[in-house]
mmCIF file of C-alpha atoms and ligand atoms in Angstrom:
data_model
loop_
_atom_site.group_PDB
_atom_site.id
_atom_site.type_symbol
_atom_site.label_atom_id
_atom_site.label_comp_id
_atom_site.label_asym_id
_atom_site.label_seq_id
_atom_site.Cartn_x
_atom_site.Cartn_y
_atom_site.Cartn_z
ATOM 1 C CA MET A 1 -17.384 6.137 1.866
ATOM 2 C CA ASN A 2 -18.919 3.346 2.694
ATOM 3 C CA ALA A 3 -16.921 -0.128 2.127
ATOM 4 C CA ALA A 4 -18.877 -3.377 1.484
ATOM 5 C CA ARG A 5 -17.245 -7.318 1.513
ATOM 6 C CA LYS A 6 -17.092 -8.472 -1.992
ATOM 7 C CA ALA A 7 -19.253 -10.661 -2.872
ATOM 8 C CA GLY A 8 -18.177 -14.160 -4.157
ATOM 9 C CA ARG A 9 -14.794 -14.787 -2.241
ATOM 10 C CA PRO A 10 -14.424 -16.476 1.165
ATOM 11 C CA GLY A 11 -12.035 -14.028 2.402
ATOM 12 C CA ILE A 12 -11.326 -10.382 3.076
ATOM 13 C CA LEU A 13 -8.721 -8.125 1.446
ATOM 14 C CA ILE A 14 -7.422 -4.887 3.052
ATOM 15 C CA ALA A 15 -4.549 -2.685 1.888
ATOM 16 C CA ILE A 16 -2.949 0.066 3.460
ATOM 17 C CA GLU A 17 -1.459 2.493 1.654
ATOM 18 C CA GLY A 18 -0.174 5.625 1.664
ATOM 19 C CA ILE A 19 2.980 8.145 1.387
ATOM 20 C CA ASP A 20 6.510 7.200 3.563
ATOM 21 C CA GLY A 21 6.506 8.022 7.061
ATOM 22 C CA THR A 22 2.309 7.613 7.421
ATOM 23 C CA GLY A 23 3.222 4.847 10.023
ATOM 24 C CA LYS A 24 1.661 1.991 7.369
ATOM 25 C CA SER A 25 4.127 -0.951 8.815
ATOM 26 C CA THR A 26 2.846 -0.252 12.656
ATOM 27 C CA GLN A 27 -0.350 0.029 11.929
ATOM 28 C CA LEU A 28 -0.896 -2.879 9.996
ATOM 29 C CA ARG A 29 0.974 -5.042 12.930
ATOM 30 C CA LEU A 30 -1.187 -3.436 15.237
ATOM 31 C CA LEU A 31 -4.124 -4.504 13.145
ATOM 32 C CA ALA A 32 -3.109 -7.877 12.659
ATOM 33 C CA GLY A 33 -2.348 -8.351 16.084
ATOM 34 C CA GLU A 34 -6.056 -6.908 17.329
ATOM 35 C CA LEU A 35 -7.601 -9.152 14.402
ATOM 36 C CA VAL A 36 -5.942 -12.792 15.714
ATOM 37 C CA ARG A 37 -6.626 -11.868 19.283
ATOM 38 C CA ARG A 38 -10.312 -11.600 18.079
ATOM 39 C CA GLY A 39 -10.105 -15.177 16.713
ATOM 40 C CA HIS A 40 -9.501 -14.121 12.887
ATOM 41 C CA GLU A 41 -7.060 -16.148 10.673
ATOM 42 C CA VAL A 42 -4.716 -13.311 9.095
ATOM 43 C CA VAL A 43 -1.770 -13.397 6.662
ATOM 44 C CA ALA A 44 0.225 -9.805 6.689
ATOM 45 C CA THR A 45 2.447 -8.862 3.717
ATOM 46 C CA ARG A 46 3.663 -6.608 1.834
ATOM 47 C CA GLU A 47 5.296 -4.856 -1.426
ATOM 48 C CA PRO A 48 7.607 -4.648 -2.699
ATOM 49 C CA THR A 49 7.609 -8.474 -2.019
ATOM 50 C CA ASP A 50 10.843 -10.146 -1.232
ATOM 51 C CA GLY A 51 10.297 -12.601 -3.868
ATOM 52 C CA PRO A 52 13.270 -11.723 -6.932
ATOM 53 C CA PHE A 53 11.197 -9.033 -8.281
ATOM 54 C CA GLY A 54 10.622 -7.250 -5.379
ATOM 55 C CA LEU A 55 14.450 -7.746 -4.349
ATOM 56 C CA LYS A 56 15.381 -5.965 -7.670
ATOM 57 C CA ILE A 57 13.079 -3.212 -6.925
ATOM 58 C CA ARG A 58 14.945 -2.742 -3.312
ATOM 59 C CA GLU A 59 18.013 -2.274 -5.051
ATOM 60 C CA LEU A 60 16.391 0.785 -7.116
ATOM 61 C CA PHE A 61 16.196 2.861 -4.020
ATOM 62 C CA LEU A 62 19.907 3.538 -3.665
ATOM 63 C CA ASN A 63 19.603 4.732 -7.757
ATOM 64 C CA ARG A 64 16.380 4.707 -9.467
ATOM 65 C CA GLY A 65 18.000 5.971 -13.137
ATOM 66 C CA GLN A 66 19.392 1.833 -13.520
ATOM 67 C CA VAL A 67 16.249 1.342 -15.393
ATOM 68 C CA SER A 68 13.445 3.788 -17.337
ATOM 69 C CA PRO A 69 10.387 4.584 -16.031
ATOM 70 C CA ALA A 70 8.713 1.962 -18.149
ATOM 71 C CA GLU A 71 11.122 -0.628 -16.726
ATOM 72 C CA GLU A 72 10.484 0.352 -13.244
ATOM 73 C CA LEU A 73 6.387 0.011 -13.586
ATOM 74 C CA ALA A 74 7.186 -3.169 -15.300
ATOM 75 C CA LEU A 75 8.745 -4.470 -12.450
ATOM 76 C CA PHE A 76 6.437 -3.626 -9.864
ATOM 77 C CA VAL A 77 3.603 -4.926 -11.747
ATOM 78 C CA ALA A 78 5.704 -8.374 -12.027
ATOM 79 C CA ASP A 79 6.148 -8.219 -8.837
ATOM 80 C CA ARG A 80 2.588 -7.743 -7.694
ATOM 81 C CA ARG A 81 1.222 -10.826 -10.166
ATOM 82 C CA GLU A 82 3.469 -13.294 -8.553
ATOM 83 C CA HIS A 83 1.923 -12.017 -4.878
ATOM 84 C CA VAL A 84 -0.996 -11.995 -6.236
ATOM 85 C CA ARG A 85 -0.813 -15.685 -7.540
ATOM 86 C CA ASP A 86 1.021 -17.246 -4.781
ATOM 87 C CA VAL A 87 0.042 -15.503 -1.618
ATOM 88 C CA ILE A 88 -3.145 -13.137 -1.580
ATOM 89 C CA GLU A 89 -5.474 -15.514 -4.255
ATOM 90 C CA PRO A 90 -4.676 -18.597 -2.292
ATOM 91 C CA ALA A 91 -5.209 -16.998 1.162
ATOM 92 C CA LEU A 92 -8.582 -15.147 -0.103
ATOM 93 C CA ALA A 93 -9.525 -18.797 -1.313
ATOM 94 C CA ALA A 94 -9.312 -20.237 2.071
ATOM 95 C CA GLY A 95 -10.717 -17.314 3.402
ATOM 96 C CA LYS A 96 -8.476 -15.807 5.147
ATOM 97 C CA ILE A 97 -7.967 -11.727 6.280
ATOM 98 C CA VAL A 98 -5.203 -10.502 3.985
ATOM 99 C CA LEU A 99 -3.708 -7.728 5.013
ATOM 100 C CA THR A 100 -1.290 -5.936 2.494
ATOM 101 C CA ASP A 101 1.511 -2.752 3.640
ATOM 102 C CA ARG A 102 0.793 -1.089 -0.199
ATOM 103 C CA TYR A 103 -0.804 -2.693 -3.166
ATOM 104 C CA TYR A 104 -1.494 -1.113 -6.806
ATOM 105 C CA PHE A 105 -2.448 2.296 -5.174
ATOM 106 C CA SER A 106 0.882 2.681 -4.782
ATOM 107 C CA THR A 107 2.039 2.136 -8.068
ATOM 108 C CA ALA A 108 -0.723 4.956 -9.302
ATOM 109 C CA ALA A 109 0.816 7.122 -7.192
ATOM 110 C CA TYR A 110 4.654 6.732 -7.152
ATOM 111 C CA GLN A 111 4.814 5.868 -11.150
ATOM 112 C CA GLY A 112 2.018 8.395 -11.604
ATOM 113 C CA ALA A 113 4.555 10.731 -10.654
ATOM 114 C CA ALA A 114 6.920 9.793 -12.469
ATOM 115 C CA GLY A 115 5.283 10.179 -15.505
ATOM 116 C CA HIS A 116 3.058 6.983 -16.031
ATOM 117 C CA ASP A 117 -1.272 7.984 -15.923
ATOM 118 C CA PRO A 118 -2.473 6.925 -12.850
ATOM 119 C CA GLU A 119 -5.760 5.715 -14.035
ATOM 120 C CA ALA A 120 -4.501 3.577 -16.378
ATOM 121 C CA ILE A 121 -2.095 2.111 -13.653
ATOM 122 C CA LEU A 122 -5.213 1.320 -11.816
ATOM 123 C CA ARG A 123 -7.060 -0.288 -15.129
ATOM 124 C CA GLU A 124 -4.166 -2.349 -15.320
ATOM 125 C CA ASN A 125 -3.840 -3.687 -12.196
ATOM 126 C CA GLU A 126 -7.433 -4.155 -12.078
ATOM 127 C CA SER A 127 -7.699 -6.363 -14.843
ATOM 128 C CA PHE A 128 -5.477 -9.214 -12.561
ATOM 129 C CA ALA A 129 -5.217 -8.318 -8.842
ATOM 130 C CA PRO A 130 -8.401 -8.507 -6.442
ATOM 131 C CA GLU A 131 -10.336 -5.462 -5.431
ATOM 132 C CA PRO A 132 -9.705 -5.045 -1.762
ATOM 133 C CA ASP A 133 -12.469 -4.586 0.436
ATOM 134 C CA LEU A 134 -10.970 -1.474 1.412
ATOM 135 C CA VAL A 135 -7.931 0.507 1.404
ATOM 136 C CA LEU A 136 -6.797 2.375 4.276
ATOM 137 C CA LEU A 137 -5.114 5.582 2.625
ATOM 138 C CA LEU A 138 -3.721 7.331 5.742
ATOM 139 C CA ASP A 139 -3.465 10.624 5.150
ATOM 140 C CA LEU A 140 -0.390 12.956 6.296
ATOM 141 C CA PRO A 141 1.687 16.288 4.778
ATOM 142 C CA PRO A 142 4.624 14.751 2.686
ATOM 143 C CA ALA A 143 6.681 17.516 4.964
ATOM 144 C CA LYS A 144 5.262 15.359 8.107
ATOM 145 C CA GLY A 145 6.055 11.915 6.692
ATOM 146 C CA ILE A 146 9.903 13.412 5.949
ATOM 147 C CA GLU A 147 10.146 14.173 9.515
ATOM 148 C CA ARG A 148 9.227 10.766 10.424
ATOM 149 C CA ILE A 149 11.364 9.221 7.833
ATOM 150 C CA GLU A 150 14.535 11.262 9.069
ATOM 151 C CA SER A 151 14.236 11.676 12.980
ATOM 152 C CA LEU A 152 12.171 8.813 14.147
ATOM 153 C CA ARG A 153 13.601 6.229 12.131
ATOM 154 C CA GLY A 154 17.214 7.935 11.915
ATOM 155 C CA GLU A 155 17.379 6.867 8.122
ATOM 156 C CA ARG A 156 18.412 9.149 4.840
ATOM 157 C CA LEU A 157 15.633 9.845 2.225
ATOM 158 C CA ASN A 158 15.795 7.179 -0.754
ATOM 159 C CA GLU A 159 15.095 7.861 -4.021
ATOM 160 C CA PHE A 160 11.280 7.431 -3.986
ATOM 161 C CA GLU A 161 11.114 9.388 -0.687
ATOM 162 C CA GLN A 162 12.501 12.553 -2.206
ATOM 163 C CA GLU A 163 10.420 16.187 -0.730
ATOM 164 C CA GLN A 164 9.421 17.138 -4.616
ATOM 165 C CA ASN A 165 8.676 13.217 -5.302
ATOM 166 C CA LEU A 166 6.806 12.662 -2.163
ATOM 167 C CA ARG A 167 4.491 16.238 -2.994
ATOM 168 C CA ARG A 168 3.682 14.604 -6.061
ATOM 169 C CA VAL A 169 2.988 10.845 -4.825
ATOM 170 C CA ALA A 170 0.464 12.526 -2.034
ATOM 171 C CA ALA A 171 -1.560 14.917 -4.779
ATOM 172 C CA ILE A 172 -1.627 11.613 -6.862
ATOM 173 C CA PHE A 173 -3.278 9.440 -3.884
ATOM 174 C CA ALA A 174 -5.325 12.487 -3.011
ATOM 175 C CA SER A 175 -6.307 12.255 -6.397
ATOM 176 C CA LEU A 176 -7.576 8.378 -6.538
ATOM 177 C CA ARG A 177 -11.121 7.598 -6.491
ATOM 178 C CA ARG A 178 -12.690 3.926 -5.841
ATOM 179 C CA PRO A 179 -15.468 2.976 -3.183
ATOM 180 C CA CYS A 180 -13.328 0.963 -1.605
ATOM 181 C CA ILE A 181 -10.536 3.864 -0.301
ATOM 182 C CA VAL A 182 -10.990 5.127 2.596
ATOM 183 C CA ARG A 183 -9.061 7.796 4.008
ATOM 184 C CA ILE A 184 -7.854 7.934 7.418
ATOM 185 C CA ASP A 185 -6.251 11.122 9.333
ATOM 186 C CA ALA A 186 -2.618 9.801 10.306
ATOM 187 C CA ALA A 187 -1.547 12.687 12.277
ATOM 188 C CA GLY A 188 -2.215 11.223 15.770
ATOM 189 C CA ASP A 189 -0.282 8.859 17.700
ATOM 190 C CA ALA A 190 -0.100 5.064 16.790
ATOM 191 C CA ALA A 191 -3.169 4.118 19.189
ATOM 192 C CA ALA A 192 -5.542 7.344 17.819
ATOM 193 C CA VAL A 193 -4.755 5.963 13.946
ATOM 194 C CA HIS A 194 -5.186 2.456 15.266
ATOM 195 C CA GLY A 195 -8.575 3.522 16.715
ATOM 196 C CA LEU A 196 -9.770 4.967 13.862
ATOM 197 C CA ILE A 197 -8.555 2.059 11.209
ATOM 198 C CA LEU A 198 -10.443 -0.319 13.686
ATOM 199 C CA ALA A 199 -13.333 1.487 13.286
ATOM 200 C CA GLN A 200 -13.513 0.894 9.663
ATOM 201 C CA VAL A 201 -12.816 -2.658 9.971
ATOM 202 C CA GLU A 202 -15.001 -3.399 12.579
ATOM 203 C CA ARG A 203 -17.906 -2.021 10.087
ATOM 204 C CA LEU A 204 -16.605 -4.170 7.138
ATOM 205 C CA LEU A 205 -16.430 -7.272 9.154
ATOM 206 C CA ALA A 206 -20.293 -6.420 10.491
ATOM 207 C CA SER A 207 -21.537 -5.922 6.676
HETATM 208 P P1 TYD B 301 7.929 0.796 1.215
HETATM 209 O O1 TYD B 301 6.446 0.221 2.249
HETATM 210 O O2 TYD B 301 8.758 1.961 2.172
HETATM 211 O O3 TYD B 301 9.028 -0.312 1.838
HETATM 212 P P2 TYD B 301 10.095 -0.335 3.017
HETATM 213 O O4 TYD B 301 9.638 -0.025 4.033
HETATM 214 O O5 TYD B 301 10.028 -1.718 3.202
HETATM 215 O O6 TYD B 301 11.606 0.270 2.772
HETATM 216 O O7 TYD B 301 8.243 0.680 -0.011
HETATM 217 C C1 TYD B 301 9.334 0.628 -0.525
HETATM 218 C C2 TYD B 301 9.108 2.303 -1.697
HETATM 219 O O8 TYD B 301 8.692 1.450 -3.294
HETATM 220 C C3 TYD B 301 8.559 3.336 -1.684
HETATM 221 O O9 TYD B 301 9.214 4.261 -1.077
HETATM 222 C C4 TYD B 301 7.493 3.604 -2.327
HETATM 223 C C5 TYD B 301 7.646 2.560 -3.396
HETATM 224 N N1 TYD B 301 6.337 1.815 -4.398
HETATM 225 C C6 TYD B 301 6.655 1.925 -5.581
HETATM 226 O O10 TYD B 301 6.939 3.123 -6.262
HETATM 227 N N2 TYD B 301 5.279 1.505 -6.227
HETATM 228 C C7 TYD B 301 4.751 0.393 -5.981
HETATM 229 O O11 TYD B 301 4.133 -0.291 -6.577
HETATM 230 C C8 TYD B 301 5.306 -0.187 -4.773
HETATM 231 C C9 TYD B 301 4.018 -0.992 -4.098
HETATM 232 C C10 TYD B 301 6.059 1.053 -4.022
#
């Protein structure tokens, strides 16, 4: 699939997506570092954010049962509205490269796994959130993602990360269809995956 820059806005928006344990945060850091070295102005950000809705969401990591699936979806969308208004849109208007660790494709996959219609979630988000120029969807079997979370990070799985749930999430990520999505094999080591990502980003910047 050919990623192409969105006409009519000065900046570039790249989202890194995938199930937990795929190495999104490491890859975002490596990509941001490389782009800055090449002289680009980069804004690295993430969802859930560190704003009030993001903090509320992080409380749910330990006990999702505190809210209904509909309330949970509403929290992610409210968090994103603030993120778009306060961080993403101003940076794009200023011509920066915005790298976001998760975006609305995560809502389609995770809240889709909780029973909502993934396509309806995409459409709702597309009504207010700028479409990325490129979505790097890191692809990894759920069992591998879980292995990385537990052995490398030494963490227990939070409630979004339980294996059955991650299988459903992975299946929805695999089913998402948008021209901006490019799938990246995340099974290799960090340097190898970084190389795959950089090739896609170079293609976008040249387009
Ligand atoms: P994660 O990127 O793993 O945050 P951290 O590394 O800081 O713990 O994201 C937290 C969890 O939130 C993750 O398991 C996926 C979930 N999530 C959703 O369910 N919906 C969303 O829209 C987003 C952005 C995240």
